[in-house]
Short mmCIF file of C-alpha atoms in Angstrom, two decimals:
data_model
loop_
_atom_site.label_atom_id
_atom_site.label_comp_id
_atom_site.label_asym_id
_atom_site.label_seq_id
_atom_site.Cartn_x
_atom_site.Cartn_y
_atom_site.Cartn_z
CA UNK A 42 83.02 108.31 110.23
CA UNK A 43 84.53 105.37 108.00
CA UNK A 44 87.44 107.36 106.57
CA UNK A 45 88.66 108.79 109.78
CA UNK A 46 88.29 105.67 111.64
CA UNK A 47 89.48 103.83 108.71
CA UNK A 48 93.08 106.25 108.57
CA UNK A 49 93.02 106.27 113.09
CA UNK A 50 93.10 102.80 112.30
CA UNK A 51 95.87 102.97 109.72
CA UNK A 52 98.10 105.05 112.41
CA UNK A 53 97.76 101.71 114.46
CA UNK A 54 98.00 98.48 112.93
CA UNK A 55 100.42 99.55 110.42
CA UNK A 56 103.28 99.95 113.35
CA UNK A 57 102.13 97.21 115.49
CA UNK A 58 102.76 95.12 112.38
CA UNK A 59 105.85 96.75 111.85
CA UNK A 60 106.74 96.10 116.01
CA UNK A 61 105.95 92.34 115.57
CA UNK A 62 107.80 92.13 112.62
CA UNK A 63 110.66 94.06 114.20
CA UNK A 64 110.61 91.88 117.64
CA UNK A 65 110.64 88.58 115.49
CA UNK A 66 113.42 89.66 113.35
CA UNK A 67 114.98 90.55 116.91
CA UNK A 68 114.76 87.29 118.77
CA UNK A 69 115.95 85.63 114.95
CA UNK A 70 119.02 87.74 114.76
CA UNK A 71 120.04 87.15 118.65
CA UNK A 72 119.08 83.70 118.97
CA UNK A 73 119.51 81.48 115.83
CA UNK A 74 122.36 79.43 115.44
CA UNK A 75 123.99 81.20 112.23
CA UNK A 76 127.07 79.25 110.61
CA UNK A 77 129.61 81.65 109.05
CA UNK A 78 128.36 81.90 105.34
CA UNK A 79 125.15 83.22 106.82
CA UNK A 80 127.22 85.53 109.15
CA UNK A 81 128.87 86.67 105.94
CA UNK A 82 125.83 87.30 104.31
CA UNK A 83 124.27 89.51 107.04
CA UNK A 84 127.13 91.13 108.01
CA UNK A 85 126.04 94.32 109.15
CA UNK A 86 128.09 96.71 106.90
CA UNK A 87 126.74 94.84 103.92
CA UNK A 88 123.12 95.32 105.46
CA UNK A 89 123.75 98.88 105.53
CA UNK A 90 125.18 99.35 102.41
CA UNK A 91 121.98 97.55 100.90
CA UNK A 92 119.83 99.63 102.60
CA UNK A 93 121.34 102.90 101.41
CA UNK A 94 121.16 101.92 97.80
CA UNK A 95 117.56 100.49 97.93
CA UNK A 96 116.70 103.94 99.30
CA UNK A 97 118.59 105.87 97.25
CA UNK A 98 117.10 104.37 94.33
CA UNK A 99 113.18 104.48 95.85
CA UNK A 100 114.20 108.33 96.19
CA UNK A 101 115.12 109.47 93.02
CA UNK A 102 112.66 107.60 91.53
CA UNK A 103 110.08 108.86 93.07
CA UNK A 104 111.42 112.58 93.10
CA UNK A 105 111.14 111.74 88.45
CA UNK A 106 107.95 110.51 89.57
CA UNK A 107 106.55 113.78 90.76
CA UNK A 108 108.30 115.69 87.91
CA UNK A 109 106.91 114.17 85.80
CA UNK A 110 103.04 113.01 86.40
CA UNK A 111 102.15 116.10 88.39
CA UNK A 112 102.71 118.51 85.65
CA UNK A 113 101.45 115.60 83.22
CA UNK A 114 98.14 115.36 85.42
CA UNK A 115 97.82 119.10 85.20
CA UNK A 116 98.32 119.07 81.79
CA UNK A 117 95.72 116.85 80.55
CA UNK A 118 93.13 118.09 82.98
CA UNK A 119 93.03 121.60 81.13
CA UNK A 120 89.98 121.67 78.69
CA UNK A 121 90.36 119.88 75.56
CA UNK A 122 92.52 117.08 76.71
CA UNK A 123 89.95 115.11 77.59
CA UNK A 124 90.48 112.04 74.92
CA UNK A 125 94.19 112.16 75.68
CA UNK A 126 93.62 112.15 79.28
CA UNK A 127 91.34 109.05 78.43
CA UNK A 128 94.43 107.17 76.08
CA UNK A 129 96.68 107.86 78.87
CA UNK A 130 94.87 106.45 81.78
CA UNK A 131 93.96 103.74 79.60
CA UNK A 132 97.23 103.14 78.79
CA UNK A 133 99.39 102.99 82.20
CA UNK A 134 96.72 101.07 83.38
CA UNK A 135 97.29 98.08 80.92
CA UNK A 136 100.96 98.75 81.61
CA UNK A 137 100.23 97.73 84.96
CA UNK A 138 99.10 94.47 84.14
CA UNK A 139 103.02 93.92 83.11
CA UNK A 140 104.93 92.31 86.28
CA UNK A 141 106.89 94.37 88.04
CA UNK A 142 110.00 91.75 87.37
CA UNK A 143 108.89 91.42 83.91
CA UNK A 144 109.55 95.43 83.29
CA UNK A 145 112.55 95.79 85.62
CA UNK A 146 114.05 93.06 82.94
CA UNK A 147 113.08 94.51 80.38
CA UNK A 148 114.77 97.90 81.46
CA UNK A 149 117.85 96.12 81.73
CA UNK A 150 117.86 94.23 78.04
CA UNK A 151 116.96 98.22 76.68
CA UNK A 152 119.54 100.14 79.15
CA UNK A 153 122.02 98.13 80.44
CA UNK A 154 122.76 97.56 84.19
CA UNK A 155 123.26 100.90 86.38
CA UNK A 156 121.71 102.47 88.96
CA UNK A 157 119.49 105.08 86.22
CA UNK A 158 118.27 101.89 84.30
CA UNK A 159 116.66 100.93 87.72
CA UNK A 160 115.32 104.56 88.66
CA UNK A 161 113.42 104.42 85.44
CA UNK A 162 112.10 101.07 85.99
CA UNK A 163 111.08 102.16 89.12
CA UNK A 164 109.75 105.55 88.20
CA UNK A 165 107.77 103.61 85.06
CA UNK A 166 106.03 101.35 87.31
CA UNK A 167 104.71 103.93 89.95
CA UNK A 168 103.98 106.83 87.83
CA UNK A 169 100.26 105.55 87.88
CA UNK A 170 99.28 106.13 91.32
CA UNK A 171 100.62 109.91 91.33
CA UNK A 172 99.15 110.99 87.70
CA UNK A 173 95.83 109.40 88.70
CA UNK A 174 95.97 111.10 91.87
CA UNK A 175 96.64 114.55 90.33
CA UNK A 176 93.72 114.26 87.98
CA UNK A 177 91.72 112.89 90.67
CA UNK A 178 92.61 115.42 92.86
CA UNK A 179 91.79 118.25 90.12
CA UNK A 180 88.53 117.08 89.07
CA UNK A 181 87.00 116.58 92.12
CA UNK A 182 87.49 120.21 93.15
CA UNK A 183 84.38 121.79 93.30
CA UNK A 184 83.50 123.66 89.64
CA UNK A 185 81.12 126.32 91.96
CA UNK A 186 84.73 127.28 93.58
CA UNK A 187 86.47 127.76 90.26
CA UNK A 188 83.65 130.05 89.20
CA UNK A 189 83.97 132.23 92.22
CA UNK A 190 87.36 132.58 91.21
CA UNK A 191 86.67 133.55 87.44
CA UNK A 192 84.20 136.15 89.04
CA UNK A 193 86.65 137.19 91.26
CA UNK A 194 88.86 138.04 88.07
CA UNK A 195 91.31 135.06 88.66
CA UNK A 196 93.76 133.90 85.40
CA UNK A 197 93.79 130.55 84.67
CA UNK A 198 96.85 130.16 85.43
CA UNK A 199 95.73 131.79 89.19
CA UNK A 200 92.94 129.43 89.48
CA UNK A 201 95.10 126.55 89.05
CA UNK A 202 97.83 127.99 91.75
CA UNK A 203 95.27 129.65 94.17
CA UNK A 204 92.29 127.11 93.96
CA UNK A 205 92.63 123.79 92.29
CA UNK A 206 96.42 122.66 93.20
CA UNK A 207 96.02 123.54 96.86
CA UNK A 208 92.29 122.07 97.11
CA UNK A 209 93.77 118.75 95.35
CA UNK A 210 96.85 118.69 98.11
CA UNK A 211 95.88 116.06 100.03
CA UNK A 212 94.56 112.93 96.88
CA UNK A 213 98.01 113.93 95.52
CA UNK A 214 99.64 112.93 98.77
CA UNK A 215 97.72 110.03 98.84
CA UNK A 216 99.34 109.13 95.21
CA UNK A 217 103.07 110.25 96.32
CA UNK A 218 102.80 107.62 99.29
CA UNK A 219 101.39 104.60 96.69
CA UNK A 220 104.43 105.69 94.96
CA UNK A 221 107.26 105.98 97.48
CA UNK A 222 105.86 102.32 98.79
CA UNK A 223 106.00 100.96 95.44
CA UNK A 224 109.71 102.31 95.00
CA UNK A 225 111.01 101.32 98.09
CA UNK A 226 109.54 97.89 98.11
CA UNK A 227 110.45 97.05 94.60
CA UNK A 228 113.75 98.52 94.84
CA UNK A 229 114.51 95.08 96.44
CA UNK A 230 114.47 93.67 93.07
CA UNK A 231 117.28 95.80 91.67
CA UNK A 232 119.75 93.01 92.85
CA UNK A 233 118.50 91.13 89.15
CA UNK A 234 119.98 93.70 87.42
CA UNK A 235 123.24 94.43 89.31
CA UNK A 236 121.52 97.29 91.30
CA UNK A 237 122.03 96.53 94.65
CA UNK A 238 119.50 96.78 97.47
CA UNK A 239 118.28 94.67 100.10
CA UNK A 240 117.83 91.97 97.78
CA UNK A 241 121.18 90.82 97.57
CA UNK A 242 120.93 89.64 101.35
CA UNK A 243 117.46 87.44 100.38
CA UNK A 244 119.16 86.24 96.99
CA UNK A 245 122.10 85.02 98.85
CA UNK A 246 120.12 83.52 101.32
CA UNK A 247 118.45 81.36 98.46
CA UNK A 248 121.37 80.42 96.51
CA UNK A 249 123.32 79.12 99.63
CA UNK A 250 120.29 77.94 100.82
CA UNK A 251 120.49 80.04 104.22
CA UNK A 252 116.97 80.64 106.14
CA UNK A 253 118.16 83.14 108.63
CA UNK A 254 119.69 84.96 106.16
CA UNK A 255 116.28 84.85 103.79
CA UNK A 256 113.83 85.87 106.63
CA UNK A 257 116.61 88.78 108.20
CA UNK A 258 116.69 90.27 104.42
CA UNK A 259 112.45 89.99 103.88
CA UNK A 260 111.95 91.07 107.36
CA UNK A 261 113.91 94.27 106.76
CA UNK A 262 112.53 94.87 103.22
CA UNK A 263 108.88 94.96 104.69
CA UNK A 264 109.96 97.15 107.78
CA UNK A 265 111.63 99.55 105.27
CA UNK A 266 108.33 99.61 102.84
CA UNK A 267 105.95 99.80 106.33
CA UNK A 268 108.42 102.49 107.79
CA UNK A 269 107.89 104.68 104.70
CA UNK A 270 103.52 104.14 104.63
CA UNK A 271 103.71 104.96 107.79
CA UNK A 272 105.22 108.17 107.51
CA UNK A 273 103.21 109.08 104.76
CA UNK A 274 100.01 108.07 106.52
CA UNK A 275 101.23 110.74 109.07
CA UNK A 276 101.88 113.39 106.05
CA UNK A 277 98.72 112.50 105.10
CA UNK A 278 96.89 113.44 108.24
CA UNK A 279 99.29 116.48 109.30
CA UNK A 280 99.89 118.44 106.24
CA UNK A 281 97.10 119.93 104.34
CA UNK A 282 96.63 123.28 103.44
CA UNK A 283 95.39 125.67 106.12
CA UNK A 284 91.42 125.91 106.10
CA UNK A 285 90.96 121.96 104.67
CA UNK B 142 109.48 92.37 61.54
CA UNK B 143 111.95 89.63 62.58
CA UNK B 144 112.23 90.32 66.06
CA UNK B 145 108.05 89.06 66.09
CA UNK B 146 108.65 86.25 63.89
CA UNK B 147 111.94 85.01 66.15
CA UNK B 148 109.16 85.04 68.81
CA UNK B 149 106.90 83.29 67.06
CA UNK B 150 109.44 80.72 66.09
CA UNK B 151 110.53 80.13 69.72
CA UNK B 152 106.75 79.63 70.82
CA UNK B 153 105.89 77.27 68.38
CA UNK B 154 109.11 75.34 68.90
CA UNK B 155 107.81 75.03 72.86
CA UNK B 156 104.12 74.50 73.07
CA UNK B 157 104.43 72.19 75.74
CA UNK B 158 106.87 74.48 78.01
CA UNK B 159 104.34 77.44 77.41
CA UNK B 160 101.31 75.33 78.05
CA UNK B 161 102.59 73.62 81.35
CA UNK B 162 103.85 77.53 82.50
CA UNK B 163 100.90 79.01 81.76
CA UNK B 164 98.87 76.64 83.56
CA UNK B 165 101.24 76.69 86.87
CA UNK B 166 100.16 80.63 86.47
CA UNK B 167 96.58 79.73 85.74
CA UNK B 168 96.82 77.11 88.86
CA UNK B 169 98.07 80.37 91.18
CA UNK B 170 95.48 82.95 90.08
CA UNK B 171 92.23 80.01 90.59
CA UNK B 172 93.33 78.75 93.63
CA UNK B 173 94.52 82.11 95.17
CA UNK B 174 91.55 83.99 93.90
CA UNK B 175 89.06 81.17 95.38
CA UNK B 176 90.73 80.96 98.96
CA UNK B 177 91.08 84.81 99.23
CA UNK B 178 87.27 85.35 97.65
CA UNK B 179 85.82 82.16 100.48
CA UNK B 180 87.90 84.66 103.36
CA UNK B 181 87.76 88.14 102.39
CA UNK B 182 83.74 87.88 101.62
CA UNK B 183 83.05 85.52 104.96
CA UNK B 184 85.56 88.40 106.92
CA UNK B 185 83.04 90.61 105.13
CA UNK B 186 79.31 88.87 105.92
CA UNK B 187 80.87 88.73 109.10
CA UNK B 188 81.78 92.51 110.00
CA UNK B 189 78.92 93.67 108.15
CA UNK B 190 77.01 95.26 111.08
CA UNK B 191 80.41 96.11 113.79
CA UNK B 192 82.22 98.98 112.74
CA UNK B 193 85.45 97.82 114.61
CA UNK B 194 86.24 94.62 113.34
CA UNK B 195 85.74 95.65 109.61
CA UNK B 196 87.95 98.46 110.07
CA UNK B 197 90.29 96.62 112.09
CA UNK B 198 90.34 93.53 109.15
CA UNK B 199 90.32 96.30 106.10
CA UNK B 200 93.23 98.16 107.79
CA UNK B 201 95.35 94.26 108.38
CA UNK B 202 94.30 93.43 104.84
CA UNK B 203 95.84 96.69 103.68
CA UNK B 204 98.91 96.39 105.41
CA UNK B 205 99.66 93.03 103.54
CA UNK B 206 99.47 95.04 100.48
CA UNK B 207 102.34 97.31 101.16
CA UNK B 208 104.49 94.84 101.67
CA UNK B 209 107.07 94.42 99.36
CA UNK B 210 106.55 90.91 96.90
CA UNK B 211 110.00 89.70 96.78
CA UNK B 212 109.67 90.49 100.46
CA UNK B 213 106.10 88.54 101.72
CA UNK B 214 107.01 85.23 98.68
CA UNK B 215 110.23 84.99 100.78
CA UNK B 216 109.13 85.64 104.52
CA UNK B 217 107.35 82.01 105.14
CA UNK B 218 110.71 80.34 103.27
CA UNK B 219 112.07 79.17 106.63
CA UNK B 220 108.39 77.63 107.60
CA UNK B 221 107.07 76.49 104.46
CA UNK B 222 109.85 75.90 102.21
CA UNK B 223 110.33 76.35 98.74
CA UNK B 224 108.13 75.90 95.79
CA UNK B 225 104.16 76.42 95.86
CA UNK B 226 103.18 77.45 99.49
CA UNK B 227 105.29 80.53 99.76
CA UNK B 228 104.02 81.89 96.80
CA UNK B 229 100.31 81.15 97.57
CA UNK B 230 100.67 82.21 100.74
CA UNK B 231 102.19 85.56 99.38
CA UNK B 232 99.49 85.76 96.90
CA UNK B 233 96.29 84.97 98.67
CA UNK B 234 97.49 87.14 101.61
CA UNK B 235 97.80 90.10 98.57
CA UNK B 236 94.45 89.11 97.05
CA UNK B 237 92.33 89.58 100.41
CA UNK B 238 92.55 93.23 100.49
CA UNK B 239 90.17 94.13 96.70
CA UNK B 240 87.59 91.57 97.76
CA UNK B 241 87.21 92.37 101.42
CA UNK B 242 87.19 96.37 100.62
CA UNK B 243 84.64 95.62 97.72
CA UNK B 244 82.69 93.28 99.67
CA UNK B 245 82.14 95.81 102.51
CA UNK B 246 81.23 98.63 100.23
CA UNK B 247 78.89 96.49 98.60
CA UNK B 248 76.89 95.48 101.65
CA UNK B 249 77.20 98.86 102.96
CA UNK B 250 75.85 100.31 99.66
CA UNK B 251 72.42 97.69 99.94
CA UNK B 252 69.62 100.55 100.78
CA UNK B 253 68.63 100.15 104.27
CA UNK B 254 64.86 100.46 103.19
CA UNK B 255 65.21 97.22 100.68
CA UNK B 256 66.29 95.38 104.20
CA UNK B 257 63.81 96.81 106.25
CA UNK B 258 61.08 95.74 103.65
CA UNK B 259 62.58 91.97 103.67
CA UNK B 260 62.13 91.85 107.66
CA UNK B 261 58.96 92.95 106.76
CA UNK B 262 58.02 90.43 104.67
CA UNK B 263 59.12 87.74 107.53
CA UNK B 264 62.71 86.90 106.12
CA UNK B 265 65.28 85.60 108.27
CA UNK B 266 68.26 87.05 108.78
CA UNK B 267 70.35 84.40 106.51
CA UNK B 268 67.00 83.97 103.78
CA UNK B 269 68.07 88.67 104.05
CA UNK B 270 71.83 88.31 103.68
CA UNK B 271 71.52 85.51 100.41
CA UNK B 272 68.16 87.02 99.00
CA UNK B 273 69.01 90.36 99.62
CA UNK B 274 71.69 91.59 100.56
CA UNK B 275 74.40 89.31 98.67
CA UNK B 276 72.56 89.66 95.44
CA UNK B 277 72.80 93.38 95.61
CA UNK B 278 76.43 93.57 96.70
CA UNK B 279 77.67 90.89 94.31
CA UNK B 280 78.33 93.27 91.00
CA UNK B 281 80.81 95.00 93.33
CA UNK B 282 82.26 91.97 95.00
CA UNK B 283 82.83 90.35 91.64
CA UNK B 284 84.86 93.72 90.75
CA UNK B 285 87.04 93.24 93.68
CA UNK B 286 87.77 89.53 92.86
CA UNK B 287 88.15 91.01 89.07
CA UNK B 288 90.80 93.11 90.55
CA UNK B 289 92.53 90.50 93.03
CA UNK B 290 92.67 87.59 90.14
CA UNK B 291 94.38 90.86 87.83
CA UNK B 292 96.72 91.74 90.75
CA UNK B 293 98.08 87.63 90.93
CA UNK B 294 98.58 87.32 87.74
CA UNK B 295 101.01 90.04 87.87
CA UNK B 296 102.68 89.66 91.20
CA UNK B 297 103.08 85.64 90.36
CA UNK B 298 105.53 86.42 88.23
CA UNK B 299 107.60 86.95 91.52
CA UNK B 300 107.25 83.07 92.32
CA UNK B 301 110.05 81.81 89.64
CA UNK B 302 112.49 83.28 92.48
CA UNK B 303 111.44 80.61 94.92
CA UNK B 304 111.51 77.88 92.86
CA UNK B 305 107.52 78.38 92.34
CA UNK B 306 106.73 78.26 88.89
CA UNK B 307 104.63 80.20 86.40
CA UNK B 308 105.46 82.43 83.67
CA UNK B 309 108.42 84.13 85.74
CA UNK B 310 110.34 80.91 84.52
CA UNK B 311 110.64 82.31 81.18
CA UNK B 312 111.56 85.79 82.15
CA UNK B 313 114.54 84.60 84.66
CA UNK B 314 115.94 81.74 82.47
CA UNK B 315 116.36 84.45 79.40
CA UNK B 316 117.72 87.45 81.98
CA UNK B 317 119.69 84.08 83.07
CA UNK B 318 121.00 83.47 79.13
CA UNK B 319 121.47 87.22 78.11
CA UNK B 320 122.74 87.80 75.42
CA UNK B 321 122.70 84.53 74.37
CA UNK B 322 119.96 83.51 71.29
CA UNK B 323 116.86 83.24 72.26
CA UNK B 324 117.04 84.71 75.48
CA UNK B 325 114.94 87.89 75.03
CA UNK B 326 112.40 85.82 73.34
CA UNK B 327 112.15 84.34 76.69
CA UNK B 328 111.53 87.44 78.24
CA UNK B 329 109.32 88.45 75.91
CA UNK B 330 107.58 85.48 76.57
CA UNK B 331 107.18 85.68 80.34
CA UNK B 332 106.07 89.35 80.05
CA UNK B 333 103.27 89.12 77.12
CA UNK B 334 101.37 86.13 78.26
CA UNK B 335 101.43 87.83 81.65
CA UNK B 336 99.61 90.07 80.10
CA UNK B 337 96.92 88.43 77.88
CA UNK B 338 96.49 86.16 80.87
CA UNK B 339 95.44 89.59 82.67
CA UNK B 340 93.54 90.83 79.63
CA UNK B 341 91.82 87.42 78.78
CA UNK B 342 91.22 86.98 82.86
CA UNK B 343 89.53 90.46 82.89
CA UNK B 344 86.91 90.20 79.77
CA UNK B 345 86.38 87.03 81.08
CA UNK B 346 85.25 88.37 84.86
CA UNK B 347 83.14 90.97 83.24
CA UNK B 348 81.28 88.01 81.49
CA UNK B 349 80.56 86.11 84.95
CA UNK B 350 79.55 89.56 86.39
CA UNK B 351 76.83 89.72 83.63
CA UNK B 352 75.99 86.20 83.94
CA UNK B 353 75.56 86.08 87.71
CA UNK B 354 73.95 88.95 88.69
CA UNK B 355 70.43 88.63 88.76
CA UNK B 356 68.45 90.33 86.38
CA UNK B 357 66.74 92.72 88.98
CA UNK B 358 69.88 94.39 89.70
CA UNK B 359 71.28 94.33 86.31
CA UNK B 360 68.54 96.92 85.06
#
């Protein structure tokens, strides 16, 4: 009863948020006084442009994301691969503990600037959620089902494709979305490093000390991030395998 | 190496700088951690026995987590201003969502017999929630705050880009000076004692969870 109120729940509040938001950014943009430097800033090309590159970055990133920590999660979830799967865990989790902004910087000093040195920045910071997920998802498939598949004369390798990847579907969702919001959002700090994004228009507004321009860029940062959770929440609930 | 003992030149040439940053840190994670534990377990107590309002509270909580940092530290700039309250505000609005999830799936968890047996025994319904009930949930709540007091720590270092302090100084003054001397020892700087705050803030947490739970429960 919890969970499915819990994710009705989800479907709700996350887009009357997102309305509110969307209505107060509305009545801001129409009816503030806005002196020409902030109409420069949030001219609505530049918007645009912003926008594109935060989400071009927030997709790639998380498309390296999946590559990677899905067949990583697979990996160490075979037998034997238990203490690695251990070290691993173990270890992204402490590299959690490192600020987002800290890492993104540290990208930079060990890349350069460029769009890639941001996608890996990115892709380092969320590849948590989705290898968790994945091992989550594995090891919480029932072992009585994987035995009716061995006595049904299923490979390993048809066990994995047959029973455990499409029984572990929906917890690996549940990881993609934690990652695409984490992308997204922090793809608003590429602007340190020369990357663009929707950062640029709340940077600006700080340096020229502009609060129109501050609260129009924030206001469209955390529609973008709720925009994406949304969608995923609906993923979530609409595509699971037939006969979950 | 001498890329470790540069770092260790440029910290001992700046005790002062590091203590005063790492306190404006400490400052965030105690007073954020404190205001969000006070809400997010009284939200809780609260909600404890109506379905609704916890779910509808766990689901606002939640959506404060996906927003974006650089996002919710500069959405209250035109109300609040620079400095301090936008970051707190950012921050304790970040840290509800571990406590109040752990604090309802601690009460939930408290057996329904153990309550039954306290009405039996003639307790109140307050003497039930802080004899009872609290006690039993509190190993779990104390995880949550564990988790929320981890989370600030990291997301603080956000706050240097509103003029807020804390160990982001160190990482935007040396992205600021690149490749100037001393400039990734800055960043190195900001990012490691980010991280033994987290480390030292988590052992530490697990030591209060052993101290304060009572000795019933701990067995």
């Amino acid at each position: 009863m919890n969970e499915s109120r819990a994710s009705r729940l989800d479907l709700i509040v996350t887009p009357a948020i997102g309305l509110l938001l969307a209505v107060l950014l509305f009545v801001v943009w129409n009816y503030s006084d806005m002196d020409p430097t902030t109409e420069r800033i949030l001219e609505p090309a530049n918007l645009a442009r912003q926008l594109q590159q935060q989400l071009i970055l927030a997709f790639w990133s998380t498309l390296l994301v999946i590559i990677v920590a899905i067949p990583l999660g697979i990996m160490v979830t075979r037998g034997g691969a238990r203490g690695l799967k251990n070290t691993m865990v173990g270890f992204l989790g402490l590299m959690q503990a490192i600020p987002a902004y800290g890492l993104i910087v540290l990208f930079f000093v060990w890349l350069g600037q460029g769009a890639t040195t941001v996608i890996l920045a990115l892709a380092a910071f969320s590849l948590l959620p989705v290898l968790r997920n994945t091992i989550v998802g594995i090891e919480q498939v029932d072992p009585s089902v994987i035995e009716s598949g061995k006595g049904m004369g299923m490979t390993p390798v048809q066990r994995l494709a047959r029973i455990e990847l499409p029984l572990s579907v929906p917890v690996i969702i549940s990881g993609i979305r934690t990652a695409t919001v984490i992308t997204v959002g922090m793809g608003a700090l590429a602007f340190l490093i020369g990357g663009g994004g929707l950062g640029e228009t709340i940077n600006a507004g700080l340096k020229l000390n502009r609060p129109t321009a501050i609260f129009v860029g924030a206001a469209l940062v955390a529609l973008v991030a709720l925009a994406f959770d949304f969608a995923g929440a609906l993923a979530q609930r609409y595509l699971h395998p037939k006969g979950l | 190496m001498s890329g470790i003992e540069s770092w260790f030149e440029y910290l001992s040439k700046r005790w002062d700088l590091v203590a005063s940053t790492l306190l404006e840190t400490l400052g965030y994670v105690v007073s954020v951690t404190v205001a969000a534990a006070i809400v997010a377990i009284t939200v809780g107590v609260l909600t404890r026995n109506r379905a609704f309002p916890r779910e509808l509270s766990l689901a606002i909580a939640s959506v404060f987590l996906t927003i974006p940092s650089l996002a919710l530290f500069t959405i209250f700039i035109p109300v609040v201003g620079l400095g301090f309250w936008p970051s707190f505000i950012a921050l304790f609005l970040y840290a509800l969502l571990p406590i109040l999830r752990n604090t309802v799936t601690g009460l939930q968890g408290v057996d329904s017999s153990i309550v039954e047996s306290a009405k039996g025994m003639g307790m109140t319904r307050l003497q039930i929630l802080f004899k009872v009930e609290l006690p039993l949930a509190w190993p779990v709540i104390l995880a949550g705050i564990r988790v929320s007091a981890m989370l600030t720590v990291g997301i603080s270092a956000i706050a240097t880009l509103v003029a807020g302090g804390g160990l982001g100084d160190f990482i935007k003054s040396g992205l600021a000076r690149l490749p100037l001397p001393n400039s990734l020892e800055a960043i190195w700087t900001g990012v490691i004692l980010s991280l033994l705050l987290a480390l030292a803030i988590d052992s530490s947490m697990r030591g209060l969870g052993r101290l304060t739970t009572s000795a019933g429960v701990r067995s």
